[in-house]
Coordinates of C-alpha atoms and ligand atoms in Angstrom, one line a residue:
M1 CA 90.8 76.8 116.0
E2 CA 88.1 78.3 118.3
L3 CA 87.8 81.5 120.2
I4 CA 86.1 81.0 123.5
I5 CA 84.8 83.9 125.6
D6 CA 83.8 83.0 129.0
N7 CA 81.8 85.3 131.4
L8 CA 83.5 88.5 130.3
S9 CA 82.6 91.7 132.1
K10 CA 83.7 95.3 132.0
T11 CA 82.3 98.4 133.8
Y12 CA 83.8 101.7 132.9
S13 CA 84.8 104.3 135.5
N14 CA 81.6 106.2 134.7
S15 CA 79.6 103.1 135.9
V16 CA 78.5 102.1 132.3
K17 CA 78.3 98.3 132.3
A18 CA 79.7 97.8 128.8
L19 CA 80.0 94.0 129.0
Q20 CA 78.0 91.9 131.4
N21 CA 78.9 88.2 131.6
I22 CA 79.5 87.7 127.9
S23 CA 80.0 84.1 126.9
L24 CA 80.5 83.1 123.2
E25 CA 82.1 80.2 121.3
I26 CA 83.4 81.3 118.0
P27 CA 84.6 78.7 115.5
T28 CA 86.5 79.2 112.2
G29 CA 84.4 81.2 109.7
I30 CA 82.8 84.6 109.9
F31 CA 81.0 85.4 113.1
G32 CA 78.5 88.3 113.0
L33 CA 78.4 90.5 116.0
L34 CA 75.2 92.6 115.8
G35 CA 74.0 95.3 118.1
P36 CA 72.9 98.9 118.1
N37 CA 75.3 101.7 118.9
G38 CA 76.4 101.5 122.5
A39 CA 75.7 97.8 122.7
G40 CA 79.3 97.0 123.7
K41 CA 80.7 95.6 120.4
S42 CA 83.8 97.8 120.3
T43 CA 84.5 97.2 124.0
L44 CA 84.3 93.4 123.3
M45 CA 86.5 93.5 120.3
R46 CA 89.1 95.8 121.8
T47 CA 89.3 93.5 124.8
I48 CA 89.8 90.4 122.5
A49 CA 92.4 92.4 120.6
T50 CA 94.3 93.0 123.9
L51 CA 93.8 96.7 123.6
Q52 CA 92.0 97.1 126.8
E53 CA 91.4 95.1 130.0
A54 CA 88.3 93.3 131.2
D55 CA 87.3 93.3 134.9
S56 CA 86.6 89.6 134.9
G57 CA 86.2 86.6 132.7
N58 CA 88.4 84.6 130.3
I59 CA 89.2 84.5 126.6
V60 CA 91.0 81.6 125.0
L61 CA 92.1 81.2 121.4
G62 CA 93.2 77.6 120.8
D63 CA 95.9 77.2 123.5
I64 CA 96.5 80.9 124.0
D65 CA 95.1 82.5 127.2
V66 CA 94.3 85.9 125.5
L67 CA 94.0 88.1 128.6
K68 CA 97.3 86.8 130.0
Q69 CA 99.4 85.9 126.9
K70 CA 99.0 89.3 125.1
N71 CA 102.1 89.0 123.0
E72 CA 101.3 85.5 121.8
L73 CA 97.8 86.7 120.8
R74 CA 99.1 89.7 119.0
Q75 CA 101.3 87.5 116.9
V76 CA 98.3 85.7 115.4
L77 CA 95.9 88.7 115.4
G78 CA 94.8 90.8 112.5
Y79 CA 92.7 93.8 113.6
L80 CA 90.9 96.3 111.4
P81 CA 89.5 99.1 113.5
Q82 CA 86.6 101.3 112.4
Q83 CA 88.9 104.1 111.5
F84 CA 92.5 104.0 110.6
G85 CA 94.9 106.5 109.1
L86 CA 96.9 106.0 106.0
Y87 CA 99.8 108.0 104.6
P88 CA 98.2 109.7 101.6
K89 CA 101.2 110.4 99.5
I90 CA 102.6 106.9 99.0
S91 CA 101.3 103.9 97.1
A92 CA 99.7 100.8 98.5
E93 CA 102.7 98.7 97.4
V94 CA 105.2 100.9 99.2
L95 CA 103.2 101.3 102.4
L96 CA 102.4 97.5 102.6
N97 CA 106.1 96.8 102.1
H98 CA 106.9 99.2 104.9
F99 CA 104.5 97.6 107.3
A100 CA 106.0 94.2 106.3
V101 CA 109.4 95.5 107.3
L102 CA 108.0 96.6 110.7
K103 CA 106.5 93.2 111.2
G104 CA 110.0 91.8 110.9
I105 CA 109.9 90.3 107.4
T106 CA 113.5 91.0 106.6
D107 CA 114.2 89.0 103.4
K108 CA 113.5 91.3 100.4
G109 CA 112.3 88.5 98.1
D110 CA 110.0 87.0 100.7
R111 CA 108.6 90.4 101.4
K112 CA 107.9 91.2 97.7
D113 CA 106.1 87.8 97.3
L114 CA 104.0 88.4 100.4
V115 CA 103.1 92.0 99.5
D116 CA 102.1 90.9 95.9
A117 CA 100.1 88.0 97.2
L118 CA 98.2 90.2 99.7
L119 CA 97.6 92.9 97.0
H120 CA 96.1 90.2 94.8
K121 CA 94.0 88.9 97.7
A122 CA 92.6 92.4 98.5
N123 CA 91.9 92.9 94.8
L124 CA 94.3 95.9 94.7
Y125 CA 97.1 94.5 92.6
D126 CA 96.2 96.5 89.5
V127 CA 96.2 99.8 91.5
K128 CA 99.2 99.1 93.7
K129 CA 101.2 102.0 92.3
Q130 CA 98.5 104.6 93.0
N131 CA 98.8 106.9 95.9
L132 CA 96.5 106.0 98.7
K133 CA 94.9 109.5 98.7
G134 CA 93.2 108.6 95.4
Y135 CA 91.7 105.4 96.8
S136 CA 87.9 105.1 97.4
G137 CA 86.5 104.1 100.8
G138 CA 86.3 100.5 99.7
M139 CA 89.8 100.4 98.4
K140 CA 91.1 101.8 101.7
Q141 CA 89.2 99.1 103.6
R142 CA 90.6 96.4 101.4
F143 CA 94.1 97.9 102.0
G144 CA 93.3 97.7 105.7
I145 CA 92.6 94.0 105.3
A146 CA 95.8 93.5 103.4
Q147 CA 97.9 95.0 106.2
A148 CA 95.9 93.1 108.8
L149 CA 96.9 89.9 107.0
L150 CA 100.6 90.5 107.0
N151 CA 101.2 88.1 109.8
N152 CA 98.9 85.4 108.5
P153 CA 96.5 85.8 111.4
K154 CA 94.5 83.0 113.0
L155 CA 92.0 85.6 114.4
L156 CA 90.8 88.6 112.4
I157 CA 88.7 91.3 114.0
V158 CA 86.8 93.7 111.7
D159 CA 84.9 96.6 113.2
E160 CA 82.0 97.9 111.1
P161 CA 83.8 97.7 107.8
A162 CA 80.8 98.5 105.5
A163 CA 80.0 101.9 106.9
G164 CA 80.2 104.3 104.1
L165 CA 80.8 101.8 101.3
D166 CA 78.7 101.6 98.3
P167 CA 77.1 98.3 97.4
V168 CA 79.7 97.3 94.8
E169 CA 82.6 98.0 97.2
R170 CA 80.8 96.3 100.0
N171 CA 80.5 93.2 97.9
R172 CA 84.1 93.2 96.9
F173 CA 85.2 93.7 100.5
Y174 CA 83.0 90.8 101.7
N175 CA 84.2 88.5 99.0
V176 CA 87.7 89.0 100.3
L177 CA 86.5 88.3 103.9
S178 CA 84.5 85.2 103.0
E179 CA 87.5 83.6 101.3
L180 CA 89.6 84.2 104.4
G181 CA 86.9 82.8 106.6
E182 CA 87.7 79.3 105.3
Q183 CA 90.7 79.1 107.6
T184 CA 90.4 82.0 110.0
V185 CA 88.2 83.0 113.0
I186 CA 86.7 86.3 111.8
I187 CA 84.6 88.5 114.0
L188 CA 82.7 91.0 112.0
S189 CA 81.0 93.7 114.0
T190 CA 78.2 95.5 112.3
H191 CA 74.8 97.1 112.7
I192 CA 73.8 96.1 109.2
V193 CA 71.6 93.0 109.5
D194 CA 71.8 92.1 105.9
D195 CA 75.6 91.7 106.1
V196 CA 75.2 89.0 108.7
K197 CA 72.6 87.2 106.6
E198 CA 74.8 87.1 103.6
L199 CA 78.1 86.2 105.2
C200 CA 77.9 84.6 108.6
T201 CA 77.6 81.0 109.7
N202 CA 77.2 82.1 113.3
M203 CA 76.1 85.2 115.0
A204 CA 75.2 86.9 118.2
I205 CA 73.1 89.9 119.0
I206 CA 74.3 92.0 121.9
N207 CA 72.5 94.9 123.6
Q208 CA 73.3 96.8 126.7
G209 CA 76.4 94.7 127.2
Q210 CA 74.6 91.4 127.2
V211 CA 74.2 88.6 124.7
C212 CA 70.5 88.4 123.9
L213 CA 70.7 85.8 121.2
K214 CA 73.4 83.6 119.6
G215 CA 73.4 80.8 117.1
N216 CA 73.2 80.0 113.4
P217 CA 71.2 82.6 111.4
L218 CA 69.1 80.0 109.7
Q219 CA 68.2 78.2 112.9
I220 CA 67.4 81.5 114.6
L221 CA 65.0 82.3 111.7
E222 CA 63.4 78.9 112.1
N223 CA 62.5 79.9 115.7
L224 CA 60.4 82.8 114.5
K225 CA 58.6 80.7 112.0
G226 CA 54.8 81.3 112.0
R227 CA 55.1 84.1 114.5
V228 CA 55.6 87.2 112.3
Y229 CA 52.7 89.0 110.6
K230 CA 52.6 92.1 108.5
K231 CA 50.2 94.8 107.5
T232 CA 50.3 98.0 105.6
I233 CA 48.8 100.8 107.6
Q234 CA 48.3 104.6 107.5
K235 CA 51.0 106.6 109.2
S236 CA 48.6 108.1 111.6
E237 CA 47.6 104.6 112.8
L238 CA 51.1 103.6 113.8
R239 CA 50.8 104.7 117.5
V240 CA 47.6 102.7 118.1
Y241 CA 49.1 99.6 116.5
K242 CA 52.2 100.0 118.7
Q243 CA 49.9 100.1 121.7
N244 CA 48.0 97.0 120.7
Y245 CA 50.6 94.8 119.1
K246 CA 54.2 93.9 119.5
V247 CA 55.5 95.9 116.5
I248 CA 59.0 94.7 115.8
N249 CA 59.7 96.2 112.5
E250 CA 58.4 99.1 110.5
K251 CA 59.3 99.9 106.9
L252 CA 58.0 101.8 104.0
F253 CA 56.5 99.9 101.1
L254 CA 55.5 102.0 98.1
G255 CA 55.5 105.0 100.4
K256 CA 53.2 103.5 103.0
P257 CA 54.3 102.2 106.4
T258 CA 54.2 98.4 106.7
I259 CA 54.6 96.9 110.1
H260 CA 55.8 93.5 111.2
I261 CA 54.4 92.2 114.5
L262 CA 55.2 89.3 116.6
S263 CA 52.2 87.2 117.6
D264 CA 51.9 83.6 118.8
G265 CA 48.5 83.2 117.1
N266 CA 47.0 84.7 114.0
P267 CA 46.0 88.2 115.1
G268 CA 43.3 88.7 112.3
D269 CA 42.6 92.4 111.9
G270 CA 44.0 92.3 108.3
F271 CA 47.4 91.0 109.2
S272 CA 49.0 88.3 107.0
P273 CA 51.7 85.8 108.0
I274 CA 55.2 86.2 106.5
N275 CA 58.5 84.4 106.6
A276 CA 60.6 86.1 109.3
E277 CA 63.6 88.1 108.1
L278 CA 66.8 88.4 110.1
E279 CA 65.9 92.0 110.6
D280 CA 62.7 90.9 112.4
V281 CA 64.8 88.7 114.7
Y282 CA 67.2 91.6 115.4
F283 CA 64.4 94.1 116.2
S284 CA 62.4 91.7 118.3
E285 CA 65.5 91.0 120.4
I286 CA 66.4 94.7 120.7
F287 CA 62.7 95.3 121.5
N288 CA 62.8 92.7 124.3
T289 CA 65.9 94.0 125.9
T290 CA 65.6 97.8 125.5
N291 CA 63.7 99.8 128.0
D292 CA 62.7 102.3 125.4
K293 CA 60.3 100.3 123.3
S294 CA 60.1 102.8 120.5
I295 CA 62.0 101.4 117.5
Ligands
ADP301 P1 79.4 99.8 120.4 O1 80.7 99.5 119.8 O2 78.4 98.6 120.3 O3 78.7 101.1 119.8 P2 80.9 100.5 122.8 O4 81.6 99.3 123.2 O5 81.6 101.6 122.0 O6 79.6 100.1 122.0 O7 80.2 101.2 124.1 C1 79.5 100.5 125.0 C2 79.1 101.4 126.2 O8 80.2 101.8 126.9 C3 78.4 102.7 125.6 O9 77.4 103.1 126.6 C4 79.6 103.7 125.6 O10 79.1 105.0 125.8 C5 80.4 103.3 126.8 N1 81.8 103.5 126.7 C6 82.6 103.1 125.6 N2 83.9 103.5 125.8 C7 83.9 104.1 127.0 C8 84.9 104.7 127.8 N3 86.2 104.7 127.4 N4 84.6 105.3 129.0 C9 83.3 105.3 129.4 N5 82.3 104.7 128.7 C10 82.6 104.1 127.6

């Protein structure tokens, strides 16, 4: 199964070009969609999920023409939006059973088996009798996944799931996702670069409605090999360094700013070569495509 997005464009009525000729080929597995706020990630995902229209372009999932065969797509789609409401005063088991009824699973025995299996998959079986209002953020996200899986989707779209999750919850959530990725096309939108590094076999960076980079994270890192240098500097020197070098990343190390720069040759001046991180790739792409170069 493969999702193919071909030349997709969308301009909102306020003239914002949210998608500009987006083309991506997304195979089974977890595909990381990275980009800063406003890049167009939600617009892209909502369009794939048939929740809004594109102006032009095509999307195909296997033999489904997504933009034309909306109902066919919806039957094989699981969608976990950034925010979703849950009834607080009922348990996960009851609510999931209720959603299963709405999905048309009429046989009581089948439904119980499915609900139990999904609660296990989402790691919520032991807390299935608890009311949802007592659930943590991570448990709610995992419940969201369980409900998104009721129709055994071929395509799962997950919009910024890790926002607000603590590291333990984030890990649990991602373990559930990576198991699913073995047989499902999963699009994971995030602005957390580390998530992509840990989980994704393929990725794209989008900015200002355009794909600036796509490919396999390891290969992408290979392309920056030998071109990233770092130096610890004084905070007051930062502006001058930004004027003289292509500063793609700045972090604090033991309280002092450390900059990463992109350079085709050894810049000297106290810089030392380092292995590029995915974050360097991300910032260098955003740097190249954003008018405002201050990052
Ligand atoms: P992201 O999910 O990457 O943050 P979005 O797809 O939400 O990006 O937004 C892309 C651009 O389109 C932004 O400039 C945003 O302000 C604009 N936008 C999003 N939704 C609408 C809308 N309904 N009407 C007008 N502009 C919108």
